[in-house]
Structure formats: structure tokens, C-alpha cells
Tab-separated table of C-alpha atoms and ligand atoms in Angstrom:
chain	number	residue	atom	x	y	z
A	16	MET	CA	-5.439	-23.329	-9.895
A	17	LYS	CA	-8.308	-21.110	-9.511
A	18	ILE	CA	-6.901	-17.339	-7.584
A	19	LEU	CA	-9.426	-14.553	-6.401
A	20	ILE	CA	-7.750	-11.038	-5.886
A	21	VAL	CA	-10.022	-8.713	-4.147
A	22	GLY	CA	-10.052	-5.129	-5.234
A	23	ASN	CA	-10.178	-2.584	-7.971
A	24	GLY	CA	-6.941	-0.419	-8.067
A	25	GLY	CA	-3.366	-0.400	-9.689
A	26	ARG	CA	-2.052	-3.368	-6.906
A	27	GLU	CA	-4.780	-5.540	-7.842
A	28	HIS	CA	-4.167	-4.724	-11.298
A	29	ALA	CA	-0.471	-5.480	-10.797
A	30	LEU	CA	-1.121	-8.717	-8.704
A	31	ALA	CA	-3.629	-9.761	-10.964
A	32	TRP	CA	-0.965	-9.338	-14.181
A	33	LYS	CA	1.621	-11.380	-11.868
A	34	ALA	CA	-0.705	-14.103	-11.117
A	35	SER	CA	-1.721	-14.286	-14.907
A	36	GLN	CA	1.915	-15.231	-15.573
A	37	SER	CA	2.495	-18.107	-13.089
A	38	LYS	CA	2.097	-21.723	-14.025
A	39	LEU	CA	0.225	-22.851	-11.408
A	40	SER	CA	-2.687	-20.729	-12.161
A	41	ASP	CA	-5.341	-21.446	-14.645
A	42	ILE	CA	-7.761	-18.735	-13.647
A	43	ILE	CA	-7.798	-15.445	-12.170
A	44	TYR	CA	-10.990	-13.552	-10.421
A	45	VAL	CA	-10.854	-10.198	-9.604
A	46	ALA	CA	-13.678	-8.779	-7.214
A	47	PRO	CA	-14.665	-6.309	-8.484
A	48	GLY	CA	-11.383	-5.228	-10.999
A	49	ASN	CA	-11.318	-2.420	-13.204
A	50	PRO	CA	-11.233	-2.189	-17.328
A	51	GLY	CA	-7.485	-2.623	-16.872
A	52	THR	CA	-7.821	-6.144	-15.100
A	53	SER	CA	-10.656	-7.370	-17.724
A	54	LEU	CA	-7.656	-7.211	-20.413
A	55	GLU	CA	-5.273	-9.527	-18.752
A	56	SER	CA	-5.335	-13.094	-20.077
A	57	ARG	CA	-6.500	-16.150	-18.082
A	58	VAL	CA	-8.404	-12.841	-15.918
A	59	CYS	CA	-12.083	-12.565	-15.012
A	60	ASN	CA	-13.549	-9.704	-13.440
A	61	ILE	CA	-16.197	-10.408	-10.702
A	62	ASP	CA	-19.006	-8.145	-9.631
A	63	ILE	CA	-18.776	-8.458	-6.193
A	64	ASN	CA	-17.762	-5.336	-4.095
A	65	ILE	CA	-14.663	-5.606	-1.643
A	66	THR	CA	-17.137	-5.205	1.636
A	67	GLU	CA	-19.165	-7.847	0.698
A	68	ILE	CA	-17.479	-10.555	2.619
A	69	ASP	CA	-20.658	-13.226	2.576
A	70	LYS	CA	-20.689	-13.045	-1.155
A	71	LEU	CA	-17.282	-13.129	-1.593
A	72	ALA	CA	-16.666	-16.103	0.573
A	73	GLU	CA	-19.666	-17.741	-0.730
A	74	PHE	CA	-18.362	-17.166	-4.185
A	75	ALA	CA	-15.081	-18.845	-3.560
A	76	TYR	CA	-16.617	-21.480	-1.358
A	77	LYS	CA	-18.764	-22.500	-5.006
A	78	GLU	CA	-16.410	-21.760	-7.596
A	79	LYS	CA	-13.266	-23.970	-5.399
A	80	ILE	CA	-11.245	-21.286	-5.013
A	81	ASP	CA	-7.741	-22.212	-4.648
A	82	LEU	CA	-5.861	-19.018	-3.204
A	83	THR	CA	-7.408	-15.829	-2.203
A	84	ILE	CA	-4.984	-12.614	-2.115
A	85	VAL	CA	-6.722	-9.780	-0.663
A	86	GLY	CA	-5.539	-6.037	-1.619
A	87	PRO	CA	-7.165	-3.207	0.462
A	88	GLU	CA	-7.115	-2.843	4.137
A	89	LYS	CA	-10.858	-2.870	4.665
A	90	PRO	CA	-12.055	-6.223	3.501
A	91	ILE	CA	-9.037	-7.373	6.113
A	92	THR	CA	-10.018	-5.242	8.738
A	93	MET	CA	-13.810	-6.346	8.454
A	94	GLY	CA	-12.655	-9.786	8.702
A	95	ILE	CA	-12.442	-11.536	5.356
A	96	VAL	CA	-10.063	-13.825	6.577
A	97	ASP	CA	-11.750	-15.059	9.359
A	98	LYS	CA	-15.120	-15.779	7.112
A	99	PHE	CA	-12.797	-17.451	4.959
A	100	HIS	CA	-11.376	-19.917	7.537
A	101	MET	CA	-15.112	-20.471	8.753
A	102	MET	CA	-15.566	-22.179	5.438
A	103	GLY	CA	-11.865	-23.748	4.782
A	104	LEU	CA	-10.990	-21.584	2.336
A	105	ASN	CA	-7.285	-20.673	1.632
A	106	ILE	CA	-6.727	-16.500	1.840
A	107	PHE	CA	-3.389	-14.865	2.716
A	108	ALA	CA	-3.871	-12.404	4.749
A	109	PRO	CA	-4.018	-11.460	8.871
A	110	ASN	CA	-7.507	-12.178	10.522
A	111	LYS	CA	-9.342	-9.009	11.973
A	112	SER	CA	-7.516	-9.227	15.234
A	113	ALA	CA	-3.997	-9.028	13.967
A	114	ALA	CA	-5.368	-6.492	11.067
A	115	GLN	CA	-5.596	-3.904	14.308
A	116	ILE	CA	-2.012	-2.874	13.769
A	117	GLU	CA	-2.983	-0.901	10.330
A	118	SER	CA	-7.198	-0.264	11.955
A	119	SER	CA	-5.842	1.206	14.975
A	120	LYS	CA	-2.784	3.336	15.058
A	121	ILE	CA	-3.346	3.582	18.850
A	122	PHE	CA	-3.306	0.163	19.154
A	123	CYS	CA	-0.086	0.209	17.138
A	124	LYS	CA	1.563	2.452	18.872
A	125	ASN	CA	0.904	0.708	22.096
A	126	PHE	CA	1.797	-2.623	21.090
A	127	LEU	CA	5.485	-0.980	19.450
A	128	CYS	CA	5.733	0.435	23.248
A	129	ARG	CA	5.327	-2.236	24.930
A	130	HIS	CA	7.576	-4.653	22.530
A	131	ASN	CA	10.503	-1.612	22.749
A	132	ILE	CA	10.369	-1.323	18.807
A	133	PRO	CA	11.533	1.997	17.817
A	134	THR	CA	9.031	4.310	17.033
A	135	PRO	CA	8.880	8.119	17.290
A	136	ASN	CA	7.364	9.579	20.961
A	137	TYR	CA	3.450	9.990	21.128
A	138	GLU	CA	0.498	10.461	23.161
A	139	TYR	CA	-3.068	9.850	22.171
A	140	PHE	CA	-6.040	12.202	23.011
A	141	SER	CA	-10.259	11.532	22.342
A	142	GLU	CA	-11.068	15.125	24.242
A	143	ILE	CA	-9.743	18.455	22.237
A	144	LYS	CA	-8.880	20.515	25.797
A	145	PRO	CA	-5.943	17.872	26.908
A	146	ALA	CA	-4.573	17.565	23.231
A	147	LEU	CA	-4.430	21.422	22.754
A	148	SER	CA	-2.653	21.702	26.323
A	149	TYR	CA	-0.265	19.036	25.075
A	150	ILE	CA	0.788	21.450	21.965
A	151	ASP	CA	1.323	23.723	23.852
A	152	GLY	CA	5.419	24.048	24.514
A	153	ILE	CA	6.450	21.157	22.671
A	154	LYS	CA	8.264	21.461	19.772
A	155	LEU	CA	7.157	21.761	15.919
A	156	PRO	CA	6.312	20.083	13.632
A	157	ILE	CA	4.382	17.413	15.005
A	158	VAL	CA	2.564	14.802	13.458
A	159	ILE	CA	-1.126	14.103	13.836
A	160	LYS	CA	-2.712	11.024	13.273
A	161	ALA	CA	-6.496	9.955	12.915
A	162	ASP	CA	-6.453	6.467	14.856
A	163	GLY	CA	-8.747	4.493	12.407
A	164	LEU	CA	-8.696	4.184	8.377
A	165	ALA	CA	-8.528	7.226	6.058
A	166	ALA	CA	-7.442	5.785	2.958
A	167	GLY	CA	-3.959	7.290	3.377
A	168	LYS	CA	-5.099	10.325	3.757
A	169	GLY	CA	-5.140	10.644	8.115
A	170	VAL	CA	-1.947	11.966	8.812
A	171	VAL	CA	-0.883	15.808	8.820
A	172	ILE	CA	2.598	17.245	9.533
A	173	ALA	CA	1.301	20.700	11.206
A	174	LYS	CA	4.393	23.319	11.252
A	175	SER	CA	2.631	25.711	13.157
A	176	LYS	CA	0.493	25.982	16.384
A	177	GLN	CA	-2.282	27.398	14.720
A	178	LYS	CA	-2.496	24.374	12.123
A	179	ALA	CA	-2.191	21.983	14.952
A	180	GLU	CA	-5.012	23.835	16.563
A	181	TYR	CA	-6.738	23.462	13.667
A	182	ILE	CA	-6.692	19.908	12.860
A	183	ILE	CA	-6.453	18.723	16.659
A	184	LYS	CA	-10.231	20.639	16.657
A	185	ASN	CA	-11.241	19.117	12.961
A	186	MET	CA	-10.190	16.044	13.634
A	187	LEU	CA	-11.839	15.742	16.966
A	188	SER	CA	-15.071	17.119	16.710
A	189	GLY	CA	-15.241	14.347	13.479
A	190	ASN	CA	-15.288	17.379	11.202
A	191	LEU	CA	-12.102	15.760	9.269
A	192	PHE	CA	-12.330	11.838	8.876
A	193	GLY	CA	-15.887	11.422	10.951
A	194	ASN	CA	-15.297	8.576	13.451
A	195	ALA	CA	-11.549	7.596	12.156
A	196	GLY	CA	-10.626	11.000	13.984
A	197	LYS	CA	-12.496	10.668	16.904
A	198	ARG	CA	-9.269	9.502	18.180
A	199	ILE	CA	-5.673	10.953	18.002
A	200	ILE	CA	-2.393	10.065	18.146
A	201	ILE	CA	0.106	13.361	18.040
A	202	GLU	CA	3.674	11.933	17.673
A	203	GLU	CA	7.330	13.480	17.470
A	204	PHE	CA	8.194	14.433	14.077
A	205	CYS	CA	11.435	12.818	12.821
A	206	TYR	CA	13.521	13.563	10.150
A	207	GLY	CA	15.209	11.388	7.424
A	208	GLU	CA	14.135	8.714	4.902
A	209	GLU	CA	10.795	6.841	4.198
A	210	LEU	CA	10.853	3.411	3.352
A	211	SER	CA	8.080	0.762	2.604
A	212	PHE	CA	9.377	-2.817	3.960
A	213	ILE	CA	7.079	-5.085	3.276
A	214	VAL	CA	7.416	-8.979	4.571
A	215	MET	CA	5.260	-12.442	4.076
A	216	VAL	CA	4.340	-13.929	7.546
A	217	ASP	CA	2.806	-17.555	7.724
A	218	ARG	CA	1.290	-19.412	10.810
A	219	LYS	CA	4.624	-20.189	11.768
A	220	LYS	CA	6.214	-17.260	12.198
A	221	ASN	CA	8.530	-17.580	8.976
A	222	ILE	CA	9.058	-14.615	7.115
A	223	LEU	CA	9.859	-13.763	3.437
A	224	PRO	CA	10.817	-10.364	3.039
A	225	MET	CA	10.401	-8.686	-0.290
A	226	ASP	CA	12.874	-6.559	-1.691
A	227	THR	CA	12.615	-2.697	-0.663
A	228	SER	CA	10.599	-0.269	-2.324
A	229	GLN	CA	9.790	3.550	-1.452
A	230	ASP	CA	6.063	5.473	-2.280
A	231	TYR	CA	6.134	9.135	-3.210
A	232	LYS	CA	3.086	10.536	-0.285
A	233	ARG	CA	3.363	13.821	-0.689
A	234	ILE	CA	0.670	15.592	-4.014
A	235	GLY	CA	3.530	17.861	-4.715
A	236	ASN	CA	6.880	17.669	-5.901
A	237	ASN	CA	9.873	17.593	-3.793
A	238	ASN	CA	7.434	15.665	-1.341
A	239	THR	CA	5.156	18.781	-0.803
A	240	GLY	CA	1.768	19.316	-0.262
A	241	LEU	CA	-0.904	16.966	1.394
A	242	ASN	CA	-0.255	13.230	1.525
A	243	THR	CA	-2.101	10.834	-0.259
A	244	GLY	CA	-2.388	7.413	-1.207
A	245	GLY	CA	0.729	7.541	-3.134
A	246	MET	CA	1.833	9.392	-6.597
A	247	GLY	CA	4.619	6.947	-7.156
A	248	SER	CA	7.423	4.233	-6.097
A	249	ARG	CA	10.590	2.959	-6.487
A	250	SER	CA	12.301	-0.951	-6.197
A	251	PRO	CA	14.494	-1.326	-4.538
A	252	ALA	CA	14.546	2.081	-2.049
A	253	LEU	CA	17.713	4.244	-2.079
A	254	LEU	CA	18.625	3.312	1.217
A	255	ILE	CA	18.871	-0.444	1.893
A	256	ARG	CA	21.674	-1.294	-0.427
A	257	ASN	CA	23.344	-1.108	3.346
A	258	GLU	CA	22.924	-4.487	4.735
A	259	GLU	CA	23.532	-2.918	8.189
A	260	ILE	CA	20.267	-1.202	8.053
A	261	TYR	CA	18.647	-4.093	6.615
A	262	GLN	CA	19.595	-6.284	9.601
A	263	ASN	CA	18.872	-3.648	12.027
A	264	ILE	CA	15.210	-3.550	10.866
A	265	MET	CA	14.672	-7.257	10.807
A	266	ASP	CA	16.324	-7.564	14.007
A	267	GLN	CA	14.919	-4.628	15.538
A	268	ILE	CA	11.344	-4.253	14.140
A	269	ILE	CA	10.165	-7.240	11.821
A	270	TYR	CA	11.322	-10.090	14.419
A	271	PRO	CA	10.020	-8.611	17.242
A	272	THR	CA	6.761	-7.860	15.807
A	273	VAL	CA	5.800	-10.777	14.676
A	274	SER	CA	6.710	-12.635	17.778
A	275	GLY	CA	5.212	-9.865	20.048
A	276	MET	CA	1.560	-10.048	17.896
A	277	ASP	CA	1.718	-14.206	18.362
A	278	ALA	CA	2.685	-13.730	22.290
A	279	GLU	CA	-0.254	-11.384	22.517
A	280	GLY	CA	-2.600	-13.927	20.857
A	281	ASN	CA	-2.767	-12.024	17.448
A	282	GLN	CA	-0.690	-14.288	15.188
A	283	TYR	CA	-0.078	-12.653	12.252
A	284	ILE	CA	-0.098	-13.887	8.537
A	285	GLY	CA	-0.103	-12.772	5.454
A	286	PHE	CA	1.790	-9.550	4.357
A	287	LEU	CA	3.124	-6.801	6.649
A	288	TYR	CA	3.944	-3.636	5.491
A	289	ALA	CA	6.086	-1.785	7.796
A	290	GLY	CA	6.574	1.980	6.882
A	291	LEU	CA	9.830	2.976	8.327
A	292	ILE	CA	11.845	6.313	8.747
A	293	ILE	CA	15.764	5.714	8.589
A	294	ASN	CA	17.373	8.621	10.376
A	295	LYS	CA	21.071	10.381	9.594
A	296	LEU	CA	22.588	7.276	11.767
A	297	GLY	CA	21.076	4.904	9.756
A	298	LYS	CA	18.477	4.118	12.982
A	299	PRO	CA	14.989	2.728	11.612
A	300	MET	CA	11.963	3.634	13.585
A	301	VAL	CA	8.438	2.540	12.969
A	302	ILE	CA	6.565	4.882	11.644
A	303	GLU	CA	3.073	3.074	10.594
A	304	PHE	CA	2.424	-0.846	10.106
A	305	ASN	CA	0.060	-1.714	7.080
A	306	CYS	CA	-1.626	-5.616	6.964
A	307	ARG	CA	-1.292	-5.065	3.148
A	308	LEU	CA	0.589	-4.580	0.083
A	309	GLY	CA	1.385	-1.201	-1.108
A	310	ASP	CA	-0.016	0.651	-3.613
A	311	PRO	CA	1.851	1.813	-5.766
A	312	GLU	CA	4.983	-0.101	-4.121
A	313	THR	CA	3.071	-3.614	-5.196
A	314	GLN	CA	3.267	-2.249	-9.034
A	315	SER	CA	6.757	-1.763	-8.884
A	316	LEU	CA	7.351	-4.802	-7.274
A	317	MET	CA	5.612	-7.133	-9.286
A	318	MET	CA	7.491	-5.546	-12.339
A	319	ARG	CA	10.678	-6.914	-10.376
A	320	LEU	CA	9.555	-9.949	-9.086
A	321	LYS	CA	10.883	-12.814	-10.813
A	322	SER	CA	9.524	-15.803	-8.826
A	323	ASP	CA	5.732	-17.255	-9.257
A	324	LEU	CA	3.464	-14.639	-6.841
A	325	VAL	CA	0.999	-17.968	-6.800
A	326	ASP	CA	3.226	-20.392	-5.581
A	327	ILE	CA	4.738	-17.814	-2.970
A	328	CYS	CA	1.420	-17.238	-1.534
A	329	ILE	CA	0.169	-21.247	-1.637
A	330	ALA	CA	3.376	-21.430	0.727
A	331	GLY	CA	2.386	-18.564	2.915
A	332	CYS	CA	-1.119	-20.201	3.528
A	333	LYS	CA	0.830	-23.789	4.203
A	334	GLY	CA	3.240	-22.369	6.600
A	335	GLU	CA	6.217	-23.242	4.103
A	336	LEU	CA	7.672	-19.718	3.641
A	337	SER	CA	10.680	-21.167	5.000
A	338	LYS	CA	11.290	-23.475	1.704
A	339	LYS	CA	10.964	-20.373	-0.500
A	340	ASN	CA	13.621	-17.907	-1.817
A	341	ILE	CA	12.431	-14.561	-3.615
A	342	GLN	CA	13.630	-13.741	-6.565
A	343	TRP	CA	13.831	-10.305	-7.822
A	344	HIS	CA	15.234	-8.881	-11.332
A	345	SER	CA	18.444	-6.658	-10.043
A	346	LYS	CA	16.579	-3.633	-12.458
A	347	TYR	CA	15.135	-0.791	-11.441
A	348	ALA	CA	11.334	-0.420	-11.379
A	349	LEU	CA	9.475	3.174	-11.274
A	350	SER	CA	5.872	3.711	-11.276
A	351	LEU	CA	4.580	7.029	-11.854
A	352	VAL	CA	0.605	7.462	-10.815
A	353	LEU	CA	-1.517	9.899	-13.027
A	354	SER	CA	-4.427	11.557	-10.967
A	355	SER	CA	-7.482	13.343	-11.547
A	356	GLY	CA	-6.823	17.368	-10.514
A	357	GLY	CA	-7.878	17.904	-6.952
A	358	TYR	CA	-6.543	14.578	-5.512
A	359	PRO	CA	-6.491	13.888	-2.751
A	360	ASN	CA	-9.445	16.240	-1.801
A	361	SER	CA	-12.426	14.591	-2.042
A	362	ASN	CA	-13.989	17.382	-4.861
A	363	TYR	CA	-11.283	16.229	-7.383
A	364	TYR	CA	-12.577	16.339	-11.192
A	365	ASN	CA	-13.944	13.320	-12.012
A	366	ASN	CA	-15.559	11.317	-14.699
A	367	TYR	CA	-13.338	12.955	-18.148
A	368	GLU	CA	-12.644	10.427	-21.057
A	369	ILE	CA	-9.248	8.823	-21.269
A	370	TYR	CA	-6.896	9.602	-24.405
A	371	GLY	CA	-3.461	7.981	-25.996
A	372	LEU	CA	-3.533	4.893	-23.948
A	373	PRO	CA	-1.401	2.361	-26.067
A	374	LYS	CA	-3.120	-0.452	-27.391
A	375	GLN	CA	0.381	-2.756	-26.459
A	376	ASP	CA	2.317	-2.274	-23.691
A	377	TYR	CA	5.805	-0.143	-24.304
A	378	PRO	CA	8.943	-2.525	-23.707
A	379	ASN	CA	9.494	-3.456	-19.990
A	380	SER	CA	6.370	-0.969	-19.105
A	381	LYS	CA	2.943	-1.816	-18.217
A	382	ILE	CA	0.216	0.378	-17.452
A	383	PHE	CA	-1.966	-0.562	-14.414
A	384	HIS	CA	-5.549	0.635	-14.440
A	385	SER	CA	-6.942	2.500	-10.829
A	386	GLY	CA	-9.615	4.769	-10.911
A	387	THR	CA	-11.244	3.860	-14.394
A	388	CYS	CA	-14.158	2.900	-15.787
A	389	LEU	CA	-16.186	2.322	-18.772
A	390	ASN	CA	-19.197	4.951	-19.735
A	391	LYS	CA	-22.360	3.570	-21.313
A	392	ASN	CA	-20.908	3.995	-24.666
A	393	ASN	CA	-18.130	1.841	-23.872
A	394	LYS	CA	-15.359	4.882	-23.449
A	395	LEU	CA	-12.961	4.766	-20.492
A	396	ILE	CA	-13.542	7.299	-18.167
A	397	THR	CA	-11.759	8.572	-14.840
A	398	ASN	CA	-13.687	7.306	-11.742
A	399	GLY	CA	-11.504	8.251	-8.819
A	400	GLY	CA	-8.306	10.484	-7.385
A	401	ARG	CA	-5.421	8.219	-8.480
A	402	VAL	CA	-6.455	6.771	-12.289
A	403	LEU	CA	-3.330	4.863	-13.761
A	404	SER	CA	-0.021	3.889	-13.032
A	405	ILE	CA	2.851	3.357	-15.368
A	406	SER	CA	5.698	1.139	-14.227
A	407	THR	CA	8.687	0.622	-16.056
A	408	ILE	CA	11.741	-1.475	-15.301
A	409	ASP	CA	15.280	-0.872	-16.948
A	410	ARG	CA	18.744	-1.575	-15.508
A	411	ASP	CA	19.452	2.140	-16.135
A	412	PHE	CA	17.566	4.319	-14.027
A	413	LYS	CA	17.863	7.069	-15.528
A	414	ILE	CA	16.257	5.223	-18.988
A	415	ALA	CA	13.498	3.997	-16.419
A	416	LYS	CA	12.849	7.704	-15.361
A	417	LYS	CA	13.255	8.986	-19.574
A	418	ARG	CA	10.728	6.068	-20.431
A	419	LEU	CA	8.085	6.601	-17.367
A	420	TYR	CA	7.569	10.091	-18.655
A	421	GLU	CA	7.926	9.583	-22.229
A	422	ILE	CA	4.537	7.003	-21.560
A	423	ALA	CA	2.600	9.851	-19.237
A	424	LYS	CA	3.246	12.412	-21.861
A	425	SER	CA	1.197	10.309	-24.850
A	426	ILE	CA	-2.202	9.821	-22.162
A	427	TYR	CA	-4.167	12.721	-21.710
A	428	TRP	CA	-7.656	13.764	-20.151
A	429	GLU	CA	-8.991	16.792	-18.820
A	430	HIS	CA	-7.010	17.839	-15.555
A	431	ILE	CA	-4.932	14.995	-15.476
A	432	TYR	CA	-1.897	15.818	-12.687
A	433	PHE	CA	0.792	14.046	-11.496
A	434	ARG	CA	4.514	14.632	-10.407
A	435	THR	CA	7.374	15.320	-12.268
A	436	ASP	CA	10.066	14.423	-9.866
A	437	ILE	CA	9.284	10.575	-9.615
A	438	GLY	CA	12.885	8.852	-9.386
A	439	PHE	CA	14.480	12.582	-9.043
B	26	LIG	N1	1.631	3.852	-0.315
B	26	LIG	C1	1.031	3.566	1.038
B	26	LIG	C2	0.251	2.756	0.803
B	26	LIG	O1	-0.024	1.442	0.534
B	26	LIG	O2	-0.257	3.100	2.674
């Protein structure tokens, strides 16, 4: 089979690496891919950007691609699936309309409310004055969210009224996230542990849950500082060993979401990522939905996935997920993101040569590329906020942590930054 993976981050590198191990795949194209994907066997980078939907569809049509998997939300929310379906091509992701569950936080919250799916209380605003009056007298901290896509950075927790006012004014005037912040949600802050619960959904509403994962969202150790796309991940999550919580998530969140979307004419097909918070009493609530796999959760999940990725995604396209079981290694997987100093601010240090990458992977470990590129002298340099992710798997969680940081220590570039508490 010919497979196309759309994207150029660590998540897509992990998907390409896993797809290359499938007995069903002959060749895997990654558009546009990165220097890491180009090194994988039977994987070939294609010079088409993730937003060039027509070009991607033409390529898939001409090359008779059997399966397309899309990593990032951008092409999904732009309608890549609608285009591929029009051309009779197999693609495992939701269409543009269903992808609103991620592309508009207001759409998502209103949907959750209509279907009584647990989520923190909220209001939404497009004008500064009513938003400021609303926060007068409500309990702090509060969560302020840009309605649109902001690369995982559009969520701010305000602990003081002064900060809340600053964020509200700057989001709504377009200073912080452009158009994405011109409508905002103000949400009650909930205490608890966050969890990434990702399921596969097909057109017959069959649901195949993946094993659980958790990401480390904040830039600093002990979950401090700004939100990022994710500075590390682990799988399985700590909490979900509890069967009751798992069943509550399925019954109170996943099933009503899939059937609710269908009932409203937004049939959901593809990976559905529920970002959840579990409170002290074990009650799950939806913080957000994503219409895709997580990054860097996918890196940890792919390390643990025993089943054939291509096989389950093909089943997803055919409406045959009920015939599949996903098998996972019972070991722990951990992933650590190595980033450029300054990230998640946009003026991070960039274009520095990367030293110390091992020629061969360490045992039970893998280095996935995200923001890397080759310069004109063919040297590998940093080319983004999140540069590499190191993933490792072990039966012993402590050994996995130790190995992760041993590998991290051997890699260097100027202004490298990573959290030192992943897995701790
Ligand atoms: N790691 C969070 C995300 O992928 O949205």
C-alpha cells in the first residue's frame, strides 16, 4: 500500500516510523516531512506544504495513495478531508464541519452544553466591556481562551484581576492571537489532573480507544510558566488505571460526543482527542477537544503500539473498527521535547547547529525530529520552537526516566532548553 502522512513535526515522524513497520505498507510519503522522516526506511519526503490542499489531493490521486493520515489540525480545519473524499481518496480524519470541535472553542463548549457533557462553566465574549464586567466579582483564577486556533498557546490562566484584564483586552483587540482571539471564552478554573484520551471513530460510530497518555503542557518544571504545544508526554497516564474513571470517560464524554456530533449533522470520523481534567473525586470534565492526535502524546503512544497502525487506520476508513483490537506494550513510554530557548514566545533562538545526535538509536529509544532542517552546508540546524523529541520505553519507569535524560545530555545546541521533570 501507498501511505501519505501530512505534517512535518515529531508526531508525523512517529507516525511515519510506525507506518514503515507495517506489513501492509510499501512506501510512506510524508508531506512535507523533516530531516528525521527522510532517514526512515521506505519513507520519502514530498515537497508540499500542509496547507496546499489541492496539491496534496492531486499528489494522492496521481500516486494512487491508499491511505492518508493527517497530523496537524490546520489542513483538517481547512477541509482536506472534504477535498480528498470528493476525489474518492481514503483519508482518516474528520471533515471541516466536524473539525469545528477544535477550530472553535465556542462551538465546542456550546456543543458540550447542549449534550450535558461535563465541562467547566464558561461564558463567551467578543467585546471587551462585557468581558471585563463579567470578571468583576468572579472567583480567581480563571481561564481565558482564544476561540480560534493558536498552536496550543491560546489558553491563559489568570490568577490576578490585573492579568485577566490585560489578557482580555489584548486578546479581543487582536494583539495576542490575531483573529483567533477576537472571540474568547472565560472559563472557571478546575483543579485536577489533566489527561489526553484519544479514540478512533469510524462512520458507523464504532469507537476504538487508544491507550491513555498525558502531556506536560507548561514550559517550566512543576507545570509552571506559559502553555506550550507540549514539552513531554507519558503513556499510559497515571490515573486511568482506575476502571471506573475509564468507564465514566467513555459513558459521560466519548459516547455522547460521537452520537451528539452525528445527531447534529457533523458526523465525526478520525482521531478524536479529548483533553480532560479529572477532579479529586474522579469526575472527568472536558477542557477541550482536538480533531487529531496529540503532539508529543503520539510519540509515546507509537512507542507502545503493538498493532499495525496502517491496518487500524484502513479499518477506520472502511467503518470496520468494531473488528479491531488495539494491542499495546505494557511498558511505560516517556517522551521529552528538546526546544529552542525562548519558546513558546515567537522570538525564540533559531538556526543553531545540532550536535551529538547518535548515529544509531539507543535501545528501546527513538529520536523524533520536529523543528529541524538542513542548512546549505548540509548541517542539521534548529528550525522551530520544539526541535526534537526523545522517546523511550521500559518496564521500569525509573529506568525509562534515567535513559531519557542520558540521551538528552548527549545532544546539544546553543540555547537548548528542556524540562528536567518529565516523568517525575
Ligand atoms: N499536546 C497537546 C496537543 O497536541 O494539542
